[in-house]
Amino acid sequence: MKIENQYREAELLSLPDLNQLAADVSAELQEEGYPHKDIAAWFLRNKCYIPYSLIAELVGYSSPEKAARADQDLRWQCESGMVSLWGEYRDIVAKLQSLANTFYGLGGNVLMERADDDLAEALLIEASITCGYRDNRRNGQWFQSTPKESTLRNLILILDEDVPVKHLIRNFTITNNY
């Protein structure tokens, strides 16, 4: 599937819907015998593209750094870096995806671990705007802030607006990176 289609098909949830999804994910994890929050943090980041600051609130971490660390640690546990394919987590990730796709309409959302970097950057920005949270760079923070700009997002906005060529030439610098 083309990157622009993946971007357009991604569904971004409002804050109340994210609260409900987080509660449903936590309930599913408890029912399946997964007492730790790491999978919930990883899933919310990878399926909903939300900032760690919101994940910390939704899942119950004391800081965005701890939510980011949980996500990172889970990925490091999996040799391939693909949590959704790792034997130990494959089934629970499939159940969580089914829940999110069926009840929250997230079937068009590609997992961020499988997304192109440009797509991930654009979706992180869009989700941040939609939910009203963003990760900001602070002293000692080791994980990346929410991106401020995305070439893919800006290009799609231009294409959707049907911007006249003269306006593009006056307001944008287009370079060839070949």
C-alpha positions as a printed Julia matrix, in Angstrom:
178×3 Matrix{Float64}:
   0.0     0.0    0.0
   1.27    3.45  -0.85
   2.49    5.65   1.98
  -0.07    8.39   1.25
  -2.89    5.82   1.43
  -1.61    4.53   4.76
  -1.54    8.1    6.04
  -5.05    8.89   4.82
  -6.54    5.63   6.13
  -5.18    6.02   9.65
  -7.89    6.78  12.19
  -6.92    9.09  15.04
  -8.86    8.91  18.27
 -10.11   11.74  20.44
  -8.99   11.96  24.05
 -12.21   10.37  25.44
 -11.88    7.49  22.96
  -8.22    7.02  23.88
  -9.19    6.87  27.56
 -11.75    4.18  26.81
  -9.38    2.22  24.56
  -6.69    2.3   27.25
  -9.18    0.95  29.79
 -10.26   -1.79  27.37
  -6.64   -2.71  26.61
  -5.81   -2.9   30.34
  -8.87   -5.09  30.98
  -7.93   -7.41  28.1
  -4.36   -7.7   29.34
  -5.51   -8.55  32.88
  -7.95  -11.11  31.54
  -5.18  -12.72  29.49
  -2.79  -12.78  32.47
  -0.45   -9.96  31.44
  -0.11   -7.93  34.63
   2.53   -5.46  33.42
   1.76   -2.23  31.56
   4.55   -2.46  29.01
   2.39   -4.1   26.35
  -0.32   -1.46  26.82
   2.25    1.33  26.42
   3.73   -0.31  23.32
   0.3    -0.93  21.79
  -1.04    2.6   22.34
   2.12    4.08  20.82
   2.23    1.71  17.85
  -1.48    1.54  17.01
  -2.64    5.06  17.97
   0.64    7.0   17.5
   0.12    8.99  20.7
   2.85   10.82  22.65
   4.49    9.19  25.64
   3.18   11.97  27.87
  -0.38   10.81  27.21
   0.56    7.13  27.42
   2.0     7.78  30.89
  -1.34    9.23  32.02
  -3.48    6.56  30.4
  -1.47    3.56  31.55
  -0.29    4.84  34.92
   3.41    5.58  34.53
   4.87    8.35  36.66
   6.5    10.09  33.68
   6.67   10.08  29.89
  10.23    8.76  30.2
   8.99    5.61  31.97
   6.34    5.05  29.28
   9.02    5.45  26.58
  11.35    3.09  28.44
   8.6     0.45  28.66
   8.02    0.69  24.92
  11.73    0.51  24.18
  12.38   -2.37  26.59
   9.62   -4.44  25.03
  11.1    -3.89  21.56
  14.58   -4.82  22.81
  13.26   -8.08  24.23
  12.27   -9.14  20.74
  15.27  -10.08  18.61
  13.64   -8.8   15.42
  12.44   -5.59  17.07
   8.95   -6.48  15.84
   6.85   -7.02  18.95
   3.78   -7.95  16.9
   5.64  -10.93  15.38
   7.44  -12.12  18.52
   6.17  -15.5   19.73
   5.56  -14.45  23.32
   3.51  -11.39  22.33
   2.06  -12.31  18.92
  -1.27  -13.65  20.25
  -1.97  -10.85  22.7
  -1.06   -8.2   20.11
  -3.48   -9.88  17.67
  -6.24   -9.75  20.33
  -5.55   -6.1   21.09
  -5.57   -5.28  17.38
  -8.89   -7.06  16.95
 -10.33   -5.06  19.85
  -9.05   -1.75  18.45
 -10.12   -2.54  14.89
 -13.6    -3.79  15.8
 -14.67   -1.27  18.43
 -12.59    1.8   17.57
 -12.3     1.62  13.77
  -8.5     1.36  13.75
  -8.32   -1.29  11.02
  -6.62    1.16   8.64
  -3.85    1.94  11.13
  -0.55    0.31  10.28
   1.52   -0.57  13.34
   4.21    2.07  13.73
   6.86   -0.66  14.03
   6.05   -1.54  10.41
   5.69    2.03   9.14
   8.11    3.94   6.99
   9.91    6.69   8.98
   8.17    9.44   7.0
   4.78    7.9    7.69
   5.53    7.44  11.41
   6.63   11.07  11.69
   3.45   12.35  10.0
   1.19   10.14  12.13
   2.92   11.16  15.37
   2.24   14.81  14.51
  -1.39   14.19  13.54
  -2.11   12.14  16.66
  -0.49   14.82  18.81
  -2.69   17.51  17.27
  -5.82   15.35  17.62
  -5.32   14.44  21.29
  -3.78   17.76  22.38
  -0.61   16.24  23.87
   2.97   16.38  22.68
   6.33   15.25  23.96
   8.7    18.17  24.41
  12.45   18.02  24.75
  13.61   18.51  28.32
  17.0    18.26  29.95
  17.92   14.64  30.38
  15.09   13.32  28.23
  16.57   10.6   26.05
  13.64    9.9   23.73
  12.63   12.07  20.8
  10.12   14.86  21.11
   6.99   14.83  19.0
   8.11   15.98  15.54
   7.24   19.57  14.62
   7.28   19.14  10.85
   6.66   16.34   8.42
   7.34   16.46   4.71
   4.68   13.82   4.06
   2.05   15.65   6.11
   2.84   18.98   4.43
   2.75   17.41   0.97
  -0.64   15.81   1.59
  -2.0    19.08   2.97
  -0.83   20.83  -0.21
  -2.36   18.16  -2.45
  -5.65   18.26  -0.52
  -5.82   22.05  -0.75
  -5.2    22.14  -4.51
  -2.7    24.96  -3.99
  -1.85   27.0   -7.11
   1.66   26.5   -8.48
   2.54   30.21  -8.03
   1.73   29.95  -4.32
   3.92   26.85  -4.0
   6.83   28.55  -5.75
   6.58   31.65  -3.54
   6.14   29.84  -0.23
   8.09   26.6   -0.48
  11.59   25.48  -1.32
  11.54   22.19  -3.14
  14.86   20.42  -3.42
  15.93   17.31  -5.24
  17.77   14.95  -2.9
  18.79   12.42  -5.53
